[in-house]
């Protein structure tokens, strides 16, 4: 079975600072992708970043980057130069090709302090 | 505009009164799915559909029904709602299920069962 753990229910960061949200997962699949989704107060789910498990290079999207440690099954999200608009719930979601299911973590609520 | 349309956005009902939450996508996506979001539990998959007339259970299917008679529509049916089904529900779709496909989400339905 595939599982995912986000061990930080809530985090805070000062505006313009950097914060890292952690995610660990467990899967027996060899072909999988890892996603981070953001859910602002509007409730809309927004894709933040995506990482292919077969790629060693960490994905980057502007101020968002991941630290993917395949052997440790860790997929953390780093947000640089945090902005007030980054305040949201963040969900980690590994997906494996063989299960036809998307599994989400329990989420980390990020607060950005002005 | 490419979107997943989910209705209603808010719904209050009473125990035992059948209800349907509608979901429609205009992107010709094959894969559609339903999730419920509860505090501390993240998003959990209720049902998913690989294509027309093909549906399967997710992790929490008890008390729910779905149908996929047309490619664009994937309604969620609660035949006899109970208070433990009070939750935030999301419909989502993707072109196909592959592990690299991101999900497009509806705007959510906040359901309260009294």
XYZ file of C-alpha atoms in Angstrom:
228
model
C 0.000 0.000 0.000
C 1.060 3.513 -0.668
C 1.227 5.965 2.233
C 2.290 9.557 2.639
C 3.166 11.510 5.789
C 3.298 15.231 6.371
C 4.589 15.551 9.901
C 4.101 19.323 10.261
C 0.412 20.200 10.706
C 1.243 23.910 10.817
C 4.208 26.132 10.091
C 4.919 29.838 10.125
C 7.399 31.890 8.142
C 8.284 35.536 8.102
C 7.631 37.366 4.847
C 10.667 37.214 2.521
C 12.159 34.291 4.448
C 12.523 30.672 3.350
C 10.517 27.739 4.649
C 10.640 24.006 3.994
C 7.638 21.692 4.235
C 8.388 18.030 4.676
C 6.804 14.981 3.101
C 7.741 11.332 3.322
C 6.072 8.516 1.473
C 6.182 4.808 1.092
C 5.592 2.985 -2.153
C 6.719 -0.234 -3.732
C 6.200 1.171 -7.207
C 9.186 2.110 -9.331
C 7.290 4.446 -11.663
C 5.778 7.351 -9.787
C 5.525 11.111 -9.641
C 5.291 13.439 -6.704
C 3.144 16.523 -6.546
C 2.669 19.443 -4.219
C -0.728 21.116 -4.294
C -1.644 24.382 -2.624
C -5.082 25.169 -1.186
C -5.558 28.848 -0.319
C -8.560 30.072 1.707
C -10.581 30.112 -1.527
C -10.447 26.266 -1.318
C -9.230 25.980 -4.890
C -6.577 23.268 -5.310
C -3.596 24.524 -7.307
C -0.624 22.532 -8.550
C 2.591 24.008 -7.189
C 5.271 21.670 -8.495
C 5.789 18.164 -9.873
C 8.784 15.809 -9.656
C 9.470 12.702 -11.694
C 10.876 9.948 -9.510
C 13.264 8.766 -12.217
C 14.912 12.185 -12.452
C 17.753 12.960 -10.088
C 17.522 16.686 -10.690
C 15.208 18.470 -8.286
C 12.287 20.329 -9.829
C 12.089 24.110 -9.584
C 9.261 26.525 -10.336
C 10.219 30.132 -9.635
C 10.354 30.486 -5.835
C 9.316 26.874 -5.279
C 11.732 23.975 -5.354
C 11.829 20.432 -4.076
C 14.448 18.382 -2.299
C 13.839 14.877 -3.543
C 15.674 12.125 -1.715
C 14.572 8.934 -3.435
C 16.378 6.485 -1.173
C 14.939 8.151 1.898
C 11.525 8.527 0.205
C 11.455 12.167 1.105
C 9.987 14.983 -0.972
C 10.184 18.346 0.753
C 8.992 21.666 -0.644
C 11.101 24.777 -0.233
C 9.517 28.185 -0.630
C 11.968 31.031 -1.009
C 11.209 34.725 -0.512
C 7.866 33.862 1.088
C 4.956 36.111 0.210
C 1.640 36.735 1.931
C -0.082 34.988 -0.950
C 1.774 31.789 -0.111
C -0.354 31.357 3.011
C -2.328 28.186 2.372
C -2.680 24.505 3.107
C -0.103 22.455 1.225
C -0.651 18.829 0.289
C 1.957 16.358 -0.824
C 0.678 13.719 -3.266
C 2.773 10.857 -4.609
C 1.113 8.959 -7.444
C 2.080 5.601 -8.805
C 1.196 4.284 -12.221
C -0.062 0.938 -11.049
C -2.686 1.940 -8.510
C -4.974 4.366 -10.369
C -5.327 6.247 -7.100
C -4.042 9.602 -6.030
C -2.974 9.614 -2.377
C -2.712 12.873 -0.491
C -0.961 13.707 2.740
C -2.781 15.258 5.670
C -1.542 18.720 4.768
C 0.588 21.464 6.284
C -0.974 24.828 6.982
C 1.498 27.590 6.197
C 1.134 30.993 7.790
C 3.113 33.923 6.421
C 3.799 36.689 8.900
C 4.134 40.280 7.726
C -12.268 28.159 -20.309
C -11.050 24.710 -19.251
C -12.654 23.843 -15.963
C -14.252 21.368 -13.638
C -17.662 22.603 -12.535
C -19.000 21.294 -9.269
C -22.393 22.117 -7.766
C -23.623 23.100 -5.312
C -20.894 24.959 -3.501
C -22.660 24.665 -0.156
C -25.323 22.216 0.918
C -27.095 21.649 4.209
C -29.352 18.635 4.465
C -30.841 16.263 6.985
C -30.036 12.663 7.734
C -31.495 10.242 5.223
C -32.455 12.688 2.515
C -30.922 11.589 -0.766
C -28.699 14.105 -2.495
C -26.532 14.426 -5.575
C -23.454 16.567 -6.061
C -22.810 17.220 -9.721
C -19.440 17.373 -11.450
C -18.800 18.247 -15.058
C -15.584 18.856 -16.998
C -15.168 20.419 -20.439
C -11.669 19.142 -21.212
C -12.557 15.720 -22.638
C -10.787 14.089 -19.714
C -11.026 10.346 -19.325
C -10.152 10.140 -15.626
C -12.443 11.619 -12.972
C -12.531 11.157 -9.229
C -14.136 12.283 -5.987
C -12.443 13.172 -2.712
C -13.525 14.211 0.711
C -11.408 16.533 2.804
C -11.553 16.413 6.585
C -9.368 18.271 9.107
C -6.276 16.276 9.983
C -7.032 13.615 7.379
C -6.209 15.406 4.149
C -7.994 14.380 0.969
C -9.229 10.828 0.720
C -10.415 9.292 -2.500
C -14.019 8.096 -2.573
C -14.450 6.781 -6.117
C -12.733 7.166 -9.418
C -13.567 6.508 -13.054
C -11.120 5.588 -15.772
C -13.641 6.242 -18.549
C -17.329 6.036 -19.415
C -19.029 3.169 -17.578
C -15.796 2.288 -15.745
C -15.764 3.150 -12.054
C -13.978 1.769 -9.021
C -13.778 2.308 -5.289
C -11.248 4.530 -3.668
C -10.275 4.402 -0.023
C -13.548 5.562 1.552
C -16.458 4.460 -0.698
C -18.984 3.437 1.991
C -22.208 5.424 1.798
C -21.527 6.845 -1.662
C -22.472 5.955 -5.213
C -21.243 7.265 -8.547
C -22.072 6.840 -12.187
C -20.275 7.723 -15.410
C -22.803 7.598 -18.216
C -21.178 10.418 -20.141
C -17.544 11.332 -20.377
C -18.016 14.845 -19.043
C -20.184 14.091 -16.007
C -19.418 12.226 -12.814
C -22.066 12.804 -10.136
C -21.638 11.776 -6.511
C -24.761 10.340 -4.905
C -25.473 10.004 -1.201
C -28.503 7.736 -0.969
C -28.986 8.169 2.782
C -26.636 10.802 4.144
C -25.452 10.598 7.725
C -23.727 13.206 9.919
C -20.336 11.506 9.473
C -20.546 12.444 5.804
C -20.329 16.106 6.713
C -17.228 17.159 4.834
C -15.704 19.208 2.038
C -15.972 17.337 -1.241
C -13.884 17.772 -4.371
C -14.309 16.461 -7.854
C -11.193 16.246 -10.015
C -10.238 15.128 -13.499
C -7.220 14.484 -15.677
C -6.724 13.573 -19.319
C -5.861 9.990 -18.465
C -4.606 8.267 -15.402
C -0.881 8.272 -15.715
C 1.309 8.952 -12.786
C 2.559 12.204 -14.358
C -0.873 13.704 -14.942
C -1.878 16.560 -12.705
C -5.435 16.793 -11.448
C -7.830 19.605 -12.300
C -10.101 20.272 -9.337
C -13.571 21.652 -8.946
C -14.168 24.429 -6.442
C -15.488 22.097 -3.756
C -18.804 21.390 -2.064
C -19.161 21.972 1.661
C -21.762 19.482 2.842
C -23.389 19.539 6.267
C -25.657 16.667 7.285
C -27.782 17.434 10.339
